[in-house]
Amino acid sequence: MSVDAYKIDGVKVINHPLIQHKLTIMRKKDTPSVVFRALIKEISLLLGYEVTRHLPTELIDIETPVTRTSAPKLSGRKLCIFSILRAGEGLAQGLHDLIPSARVGHIGLYRDHDSLEAIEYYFKAPNHLSERFCLVVDPMLATGNSAIAALTQIKSRGAKNIVFLCLLAAPEGLSNLRNAHPDVEIYTASVDEKLNEHGYIVPGLGDAGDRIFGTK
Ligand code: URA
């Protein structure tokens, strides 16, 4: 599917040429883990630039070597980057470098074999979530089930102002996530064709966690 042709309310496809170029290298099956990790970090910086475009600022008085002036700084509580374990770490680390003052939350979920429900096994977040802009990250939006469960848990702890950021999305995952959490905008670098029978994004890049951490 052409990314330009993809229009769905609340979904923003960031198809900058640099991002697309780096993504192509990440998709190649022979790209080694070390290169894959470097590229996901570089892409996270570019995506982070776009995702934070609307952060509020306030003017503060400063003194330059030349004169006094007022200049903008980020206002409000420090934002929270939420990493959905474990592949979320690939995006979260670059975003944290880009926004070093950000707080970082982690959420771990596993799928119960019988009920197929996403069960939370780990949650750690900063306080005052209701006053923070929360940037929830997972590189792959496949069925959308874990993103939906993660957002439900994060909202249940008070978060209100939330954006979801991924690298690749399947159309199925996008529409499931939009239906479940219509208040959460989704940013992605690409909308791929479909999911295969094993739940992998096609053409995709394989298992993002395995490729980041070299576990396969
Ligand atoms: N998770 C992955 O890591 N890759 C996919 O293609 C789908 C889900």
PDB file of C-alpha atoms and ligand atoms in Angstrom:
ATOM      1  CA  MET A   1       0.000   0.000   0.000  1.00  0.00           C
ATOM      2  CA  SER A   2       1.277   3.448  -0.798  1.00  0.00           C
ATOM      3  CA  VAL A   3       1.752   5.378   2.431  1.00  0.00           C
ATOM      4  CA  ASP A   4       0.518   8.506   0.665  1.00  0.00           C
ATOM      5  CA  ALA A   5      -2.762   6.794  -0.149  1.00  0.00           C
ATOM      6  CA  TYR A   6      -3.384   5.888   3.476  1.00  0.00           C
ATOM      7  CA  LYS A   7      -5.841   8.221   5.141  1.00  0.00           C
ATOM      8  CA  ILE A   8      -7.579   7.389   8.353  1.00  0.00           C
ATOM      9  CA  ASP A   9      -8.697   9.906  10.899  1.00  0.00           C
ATOM     10  CA  GLY A  10      -6.316  10.124  13.846  1.00  0.00           C
ATOM     11  CA  VAL A  11      -3.463   8.316  12.063  1.00  0.00           C
ATOM     12  CA  LYS A  12      -0.408  10.212  10.927  1.00  0.00           C
ATOM     13  CA  VAL A  13       2.049   8.519   8.566  1.00  0.00           C
ATOM     14  CA  ILE A  14       5.461  10.179   8.829  1.00  0.00           C
ATOM     15  CA  ASN A  15       6.874   9.252   5.455  1.00  0.00           C
ATOM     16  CA  HIS A  16       9.957  11.441   5.405  1.00  0.00           C
ATOM     17  CA  PRO A  17      12.515  10.176   2.834  1.00  0.00           C
ATOM     18  CA  LEU A  18      15.214   9.682   5.475  1.00  0.00           C
ATOM     19  CA  ILE A  19      12.875   7.597   7.592  1.00  0.00           C
ATOM     20  CA  GLN A  20      11.769   5.509   4.606  1.00  0.00           C
ATOM     21  CA  HIS A  21      15.372   4.915   3.556  1.00  0.00           C
ATOM     22  CA  LYS A  22      16.434   3.772   7.017  1.00  0.00           C
ATOM     23  CA  LEU A  23      13.331   1.617   7.312  1.00  0.00           C
ATOM     24  CA  THR A  24      14.165  -0.171   4.063  1.00  0.00           C
ATOM     25  CA  ILE A  25      17.541  -1.180   5.493  1.00  0.00           C
ATOM     26  CA  MET A  26      15.846  -2.377   8.687  1.00  0.00           C
ATOM     27  CA  ARG A  27      13.414  -4.510   6.696  1.00  0.00           C
ATOM     28  CA  LYS A  28      16.196  -6.457   4.931  1.00  0.00           C
ATOM     29  CA  LYS A  29      16.547  -9.855   6.542  1.00  0.00           C
ATOM     30  CA  ASP A  30      20.355  -9.765   6.443  1.00  0.00           C
ATOM     31  CA  THR A  31      20.698  -6.461   8.303  1.00  0.00           C
ATOM     32  CA  PRO A  32      22.566  -7.352  11.508  1.00  0.00           C
ATOM     33  CA  SER A  33      21.290  -6.484  14.990  1.00  0.00           C
ATOM     34  CA  VAL A  34      23.913  -3.810  15.557  1.00  0.00           C
ATOM     35  CA  VAL A  35      22.817  -1.926  12.418  1.00  0.00           C
ATOM     36  CA  PHE A  36      19.138  -2.535  13.153  1.00  0.00           C
ATOM     37  CA  ARG A  37      19.544  -1.010  16.638  1.00  0.00           C
ATOM     38  CA  ALA A  38      21.427   2.006  15.327  1.00  0.00           C
ATOM     39  CA  LEU A  39      18.728   2.619  12.700  1.00  0.00           C
ATOM     40  CA  ILE A  40      15.766   2.299  15.064  1.00  0.00           C
ATOM     41  CA  LYS A  41      17.459   4.858  17.281  1.00  0.00           C
ATOM     42  CA  GLU A  42      18.030   7.238  14.367  1.00  0.00           C
ATOM     43  CA  ILE A  43      14.414   6.835  13.229  1.00  0.00           C
ATOM     44  CA  SER A  44      13.123   7.388  16.753  1.00  0.00           C
ATOM     45  CA  LEU A  45      14.836  10.799  16.771  1.00  0.00           C
ATOM     46  CA  LEU A  46      13.130  11.750  13.507  1.00  0.00           C
ATOM     47  CA  LEU A  47       9.730  10.433  14.610  1.00  0.00           C
ATOM     48  CA  GLY A  48      10.146  12.090  17.999  1.00  0.00           C
ATOM     49  CA  TYR A  49      10.689  15.443  16.322  1.00  0.00           C
ATOM     50  CA  GLU A  50       7.299  15.153  14.607  1.00  0.00           C
ATOM     51  CA  VAL A  51       5.380  13.642  17.507  1.00  0.00           C
ATOM     52  CA  THR A  52       6.419  16.418  19.878  1.00  0.00           C
ATOM     53  CA  ARG A  53       5.624  19.216  17.422  1.00  0.00           C
ATOM     54  CA  HIS A  54       2.597  20.385  19.429  1.00  0.00           C
ATOM     55  CA  LEU A  55       4.107  20.344  22.906  1.00  0.00           C
ATOM     56  CA  PRO A  56       3.231  23.540  24.747  1.00  0.00           C
ATOM     57  CA  THR A  57       5.927  26.097  25.483  1.00  0.00           C
ATOM     58  CA  GLU A  58       6.115  29.136  27.720  1.00  0.00           C
ATOM     59  CA  LEU A  59       8.346  32.188  27.590  1.00  0.00           C
ATOM     60  CA  ILE A  60      11.000  32.607  30.243  1.00  0.00           C
ATOM     61  CA  ASP A  61      13.376  35.507  30.851  1.00  0.00           C
ATOM     62  CA  ILE A  62      16.986  34.708  30.062  1.00  0.00           C
ATOM     63  CA  GLU A  63      20.201  36.595  29.618  1.00  0.00           C
ATOM     64  CA  THR A  64      22.296  35.922  26.503  1.00  0.00           C
ATOM     65  CA  PRO A  65      25.905  37.147  26.327  1.00  0.00           C
ATOM     66  CA  VAL A  66      24.438  40.161  24.481  1.00  0.00           C
ATOM     67  CA  THR A  67      21.181  41.119  26.167  1.00  0.00           C
ATOM     68  CA  ARG A  68      18.182  40.100  28.232  1.00  0.00           C
ATOM     69  CA  THR A  69      15.325  38.510  26.297  1.00  0.00           C
ATOM     70  CA  SER A  70      12.440  36.128  26.684  1.00  0.00           C
ATOM     71  CA  ALA A  71      12.673  32.727  24.999  1.00  0.00           C
ATOM     72  CA  PRO A  72      10.480  29.581  24.891  1.00  0.00           C
ATOM     73  CA  LYS A  73      10.941  26.487  27.013  1.00  0.00           C
ATOM     74  CA  LEU A  74       8.753  23.391  27.308  1.00  0.00           C
ATOM     75  CA  SER A  75       6.002  24.014  29.814  1.00  0.00           C
ATOM     76  CA  GLY A  76       4.019  21.798  32.150  1.00  0.00           C
ATOM     77  CA  ARG A  77       4.998  18.507  33.744  1.00  0.00           C
ATOM     78  CA  LYS A  78       7.768  16.493  32.135  1.00  0.00           C
ATOM     79  CA  LEU A  79       6.377  14.157  29.514  1.00  0.00           C
ATOM     80  CA  CYS A  80       6.352  10.395  29.967  1.00  0.00           C
ATOM     81  CA  ILE A  81       7.677   7.952  27.393  1.00  0.00           C
ATOM     82  CA  PHE A  82       5.959   4.582  27.905  1.00  0.00           C
ATOM     83  CA  SER A  83       7.813   1.570  26.559  1.00  0.00           C
ATOM     84  CA  ILE A  84       5.734  -1.538  25.866  1.00  0.00           C
ATOM     85  CA  LEU A  85       8.196  -4.321  26.702  1.00  0.00           C
ATOM     86  CA  ARG A  86      10.286  -5.500  25.197  1.00  0.00           C
ATOM     87  CA  ALA A  87      10.472  -4.138  21.643  1.00  0.00           C
ATOM     88  CA  GLY A  88       9.325  -0.698  22.821  1.00  0.00           C
ATOM     89  CA  GLU A  89      12.821  -0.245  24.277  1.00  0.00           C
ATOM     90  CA  GLY A  90      14.185   0.180  20.740  1.00  0.00           C
ATOM     91  CA  LEU A  91      12.169   3.374  20.225  1.00  0.00           C
ATOM     92  CA  ALA A  92      12.124   4.546  23.846  1.00  0.00           C
ATOM     93  CA  GLN A  93      15.886   4.821  24.221  1.00  0.00           C
ATOM     94  CA  GLY A  94      16.308   7.173  21.259  1.00  0.00           C
ATOM     95  CA  LEU A  95      13.337   9.257  22.374  1.00  0.00           C
ATOM     96  CA  HIS A  96      14.840   9.548  25.843  1.00  0.00           C
ATOM     97  CA  ASP A  97      18.081  10.842  24.316  1.00  0.00           C
ATOM     98  CA  LEU A  98      16.042  13.380  22.344  1.00  0.00           C
ATOM     99  CA  ILE A  99      14.078  14.464  25.430  1.00  0.00           C
ATOM    100  CA  PRO A 100      16.453  13.786  28.324  1.00  0.00           C
ATOM    101  CA  SER A 101      14.147  15.393  30.875  1.00  0.00           C
ATOM    102  CA  ALA A 102      11.318  12.956  30.048  1.00  0.00           C
ATOM    103  CA  ARG A 103      10.199  10.380  32.595  1.00  0.00           C
ATOM    104  CA  VAL A 104      10.041   6.768  31.403  1.00  0.00           C
ATOM    105  CA  GLY A 105       7.346   4.228  32.212  1.00  0.00           C
ATOM    106  CA  HIS A 106       7.409   0.512  31.382  1.00  0.00           C
ATOM    107  CA  ILE A 107       4.560  -1.888  30.813  1.00  0.00           C
ATOM    108  CA  GLY A 108       4.896  -5.624  30.282  1.00  0.00           C
ATOM    109  CA  LEU A 109       2.070  -7.785  28.976  1.00  0.00           C
ATOM    110  CA  TYR A 110       1.776 -11.430  28.019  1.00  0.00           C
ATOM    111  CA  ARG A 111      -0.996 -13.295  26.250  1.00  0.00           C
ATOM    112  CA  ASP A 112      -2.823 -15.915  28.287  1.00  0.00           C
ATOM    113  CA  HIS A 113      -2.907 -19.088  26.153  1.00  0.00           C
ATOM    114  CA  ASP A 114      -6.447 -20.048  27.167  1.00  0.00           C
ATOM    115  CA  SER A 115      -8.309 -16.743  27.341  1.00  0.00           C
ATOM    116  CA  LEU A 116      -6.043 -14.981  24.787  1.00  0.00           C
ATOM    117  CA  GLU A 117      -6.351 -11.966  27.075  1.00  0.00           C
ATOM    118  CA  ALA A 118      -3.366  -9.642  27.504  1.00  0.00           C
ATOM    119  CA  ILE A 119      -2.248  -9.954  31.147  1.00  0.00           C
ATOM    120  CA  GLU A 120      -0.091  -7.251  32.742  1.00  0.00           C
ATOM    121  CA  TYR A 121       3.029  -8.638  34.458  1.00  0.00           C
ATOM    122  CA  TYR A 122       4.910  -5.368  34.980  1.00  0.00           C
ATOM    123  CA  PHE A 123       3.965  -1.734  35.381  1.00  0.00           C
ATOM    124  CA  LYS A 124       6.152   1.113  36.571  1.00  0.00           C
ATOM    125  CA  ALA A 125       5.389   4.734  35.849  1.00  0.00           C
ATOM    126  CA  PRO A 126       6.054   8.196  37.233  1.00  0.00           C
ATOM    127  CA  ASN A 127       3.384   9.831  39.377  1.00  0.00           C
ATOM    128  CA  HIS A 128       0.992  12.583  38.183  1.00  0.00           C
ATOM    129  CA  LEU A 129       0.278  10.729  34.923  1.00  0.00           C
ATOM    130  CA  SER A 130      -2.923  12.737  34.459  1.00  0.00           C
ATOM    131  CA  GLU A 131      -0.855  15.915  34.032  1.00  0.00           C
ATOM    132  CA  ARG A 132       1.714  14.492  31.630  1.00  0.00           C
ATOM    133  CA  PHE A 133       1.800  14.077  27.879  1.00  0.00           C
ATOM    134  CA  CYS A 134       2.283  10.303  27.500  1.00  0.00           C
ATOM    135  CA  LEU A 135       4.077   8.928  24.476  1.00  0.00           C
ATOM    136  CA  VAL A 136       3.395   5.185  24.296  1.00  0.00           C
ATOM    137  CA  VAL A 137       5.783   3.296  22.027  1.00  0.00           C
ATOM    138  CA  ASP A 138       5.960  -0.126  20.412  1.00  0.00           C
ATOM    139  CA  PRO A 139       7.639  -0.560  17.003  1.00  0.00           C
ATOM    140  CA  MET A 140       5.059  -2.992  15.602  1.00  0.00           C
ATOM    141  CA  LEU A 141       1.298  -2.374  15.588  1.00  0.00           C
ATOM    142  CA  ALA A 142       0.090  -5.772  14.373  1.00  0.00           C
ATOM    143  CA  THR A 143      -3.340  -6.912  15.665  1.00  0.00           C
ATOM    144  CA  GLY A 144      -3.345  -3.977  18.060  1.00  0.00           C
ATOM    145  CA  ASN A 145      -4.232  -6.230  21.019  1.00  0.00           C
ATOM    146  CA  SER A 146      -1.214  -5.418  23.175  1.00  0.00           C
ATOM    147  CA  ALA A 147      -1.364  -1.697  22.337  1.00  0.00           C
ATOM    148  CA  ILE A 148      -5.065  -1.642  23.250  1.00  0.00           C
ATOM    149  CA  ALA A 149      -4.411  -3.432  26.555  1.00  0.00           C
ATOM    150  CA  ALA A 150      -1.410  -1.209  27.354  1.00  0.00           C
ATOM    151  CA  LEU A 151      -3.401   1.966  26.717  1.00  0.00           C
ATOM    152  CA  THR A 152      -6.270   0.684  28.867  1.00  0.00           C
ATOM    153  CA  GLN A 153      -3.848   0.057  31.753  1.00  0.00           C
ATOM    154  CA  ILE A 154      -2.085   3.391  31.327  1.00  0.00           C
ATOM    155  CA  LYS A 155      -5.432   5.231  31.274  1.00  0.00           C
ATOM    156  CA  SER A 156      -6.568   3.319  34.372  1.00  0.00           C
ATOM    157  CA  ARG A 157      -3.589   4.941  36.195  1.00  0.00           C
ATOM    158  CA  GLY A 158      -4.876   8.377  35.223  1.00  0.00           C
ATOM    159  CA  ALA A 159      -3.200   9.245  31.895  1.00  0.00           C
ATOM    160  CA  LYS A 160      -5.393  11.350  29.612  1.00  0.00           C
ATOM    161  CA  ASN A 161      -3.173  13.040  27.080  1.00  0.00           C
ATOM    162  CA  ILE A 162      -1.759  10.102  25.118  1.00  0.00           C
ATOM    163  CA  VAL A 163      -0.202   9.484  21.715  1.00  0.00           C
ATOM    164  CA  PHE A 164       0.819   6.067  20.347  1.00  0.00           C
ATOM    165  CA  LEU A 165       3.975   5.815  18.258  1.00  0.00           C
ATOM    166  CA  CYS A 166       5.091   2.840  16.182  1.00  0.00           C
ATOM    167  CA  LEU A 167       7.397   2.116  13.270  1.00  0.00           C
ATOM    168  CA  LEU A 168       5.162  -0.180  11.207  1.00  0.00           C
ATOM    169  CA  ALA A 169       1.414  -0.651  11.377  1.00  0.00           C
ATOM    170  CA  ALA A 170      -0.928  -3.196   9.823  1.00  0.00           C
ATOM    171  CA  PRO A 171      -4.277  -1.788   8.646  1.00  0.00           C
ATOM    172  CA  GLU A 172      -6.053  -4.236  11.003  1.00  0.00           C
ATOM    173  CA  GLY A 173      -4.120  -2.945  14.016  1.00  0.00           C
ATOM    174  CA  LEU A 174      -4.765   0.662  13.111  1.00  0.00           C
ATOM    175  CA  SER A 175      -8.500   0.232  12.864  1.00  0.00           C
ATOM    176  CA  ASN A 176      -8.698  -1.931  16.027  1.00  0.00           C
ATOM    177  CA  LEU A 177      -6.696   0.599  18.023  1.00  0.00           C
ATOM    178  CA  ARG A 178      -8.655   3.576  16.688  1.00  0.00           C
ATOM    179  CA  ASN A 179     -11.940   1.845  17.593  1.00  0.00           C
ATOM    180  CA  ALA A 180     -10.800   0.934  21.108  1.00  0.00           C
ATOM    181  CA  HIS A 181      -9.094   4.265  21.924  1.00  0.00           C
ATOM    182  CA  PRO A 182     -10.443   6.945  19.562  1.00  0.00           C
ATOM    183  CA  ASP A 183      -8.907   9.692  21.726  1.00  0.00           C
ATOM    184  CA  VAL A 184      -5.346   8.412  21.084  1.00  0.00           C
ATOM    185  CA  GLU A 185      -3.625   9.671  17.935  1.00  0.00           C
ATOM    186  CA  ILE A 186      -1.366   7.166  16.186  1.00  0.00           C
ATOM    187  CA  TYR A 187       1.921   8.075  14.527  1.00  0.00           C
ATOM    188  CA  THR A 188       3.662   5.538  12.304  1.00  0.00           C
ATOM    189  CA  ALA A 189       6.470   5.525   9.746  1.00  0.00           C
ATOM    190  CA  SER A 190       4.624   3.094   7.467  1.00  0.00           C
ATOM    191  CA  VAL A 191       1.318   1.329   6.951  1.00  0.00           C
ATOM    192  CA  ASP A 192       2.146  -2.111   5.557  1.00  0.00           C
ATOM    193  CA  GLU A 193      -0.099  -4.417   3.533  1.00  0.00           C
ATOM    194  CA  LYS A 194      -1.558  -6.894   6.003  1.00  0.00           C
ATOM    195  CA  LEU A 195      -1.006  -9.451   8.743  1.00  0.00           C
ATOM    196  CA  ASN A 196      -0.123 -13.036   7.839  1.00  0.00           C
ATOM    197  CA  GLU A 197      -1.641 -16.113   9.502  1.00  0.00           C
ATOM    198  CA  HIS A 198       1.007 -15.990  12.257  1.00  0.00           C
ATOM    199  CA  GLY A 199       0.220 -12.388  13.150  1.00  0.00           C
ATOM    200  CA  TYR A 200       3.334 -10.961  11.480  1.00  0.00           C
ATOM    201  CA  ILE A 201       3.177  -7.713   9.552  1.00  0.00           C
ATOM    202  CA  VAL A 202       3.686  -8.178   5.778  1.00  0.00           C
ATOM    203  CA  PRO A 203       6.108  -7.181   4.296  1.00  0.00           C
ATOM    204  CA  GLY A 204       7.223  -6.062   7.772  1.00  0.00           C
ATOM    205  CA  LEU A 205      10.642  -6.628   9.260  1.00  0.00           C
ATOM    206  CA  GLY A 206      10.136  -9.832  11.265  1.00  0.00           C
ATOM    207  CA  ASP A 207      10.138  -9.955  15.059  1.00  0.00           C
ATOM    208  CA  ALA A 208      11.260  -6.508  16.190  1.00  0.00           C
ATOM    209  CA  GLY A 209      12.301  -7.685  19.680  1.00  0.00           C
ATOM    210  CA  ASP A 210      14.452 -10.485  18.265  1.00  0.00           C
ATOM    211  CA  ARG A 211      16.052  -8.159  15.752  1.00  0.00           C
ATOM    212  CA  ILE A 212      16.832  -5.487  18.355  1.00  0.00           C
ATOM    213  CA  PHE A 213      18.194  -7.861  20.960  1.00  0.00           C
ATOM    214  CA  GLY A 214      19.648 -10.566  18.689  1.00  0.00           C
ATOM    215  CA  THR A 215      17.617 -13.326  20.300  1.00  0.00           C
ATOM    216  CA  LYS A 216      16.992 -15.451  17.241  1.00  0.00           C
TER     217      LYS A 216
HETATM  218  N1  URA B   1       5.484  -8.112  16.355  1.00  0.00           N
HETATM  219  C1  URA B   1       6.653  -8.144  15.668  1.00  0.00           C
HETATM  220  O1  URA B   1       7.727  -8.016  16.254  1.00  0.00           O
HETATM  221  N2  URA B   1       6.613  -8.284  14.326  1.00  0.00           N
HETATM  222  C2  URA B   1       5.460  -8.413  13.639  1.00  0.00           C
HETATM  223  O2  URA B   1       5.491  -8.514  12.411  1.00  0.00           O
HETATM  224  C3  URA B   1       4.254  -8.397  14.371  1.00  0.00           C
HETATM  225  C4  URA B   1       4.290  -8.248  15.730  1.00  0.00           C
END
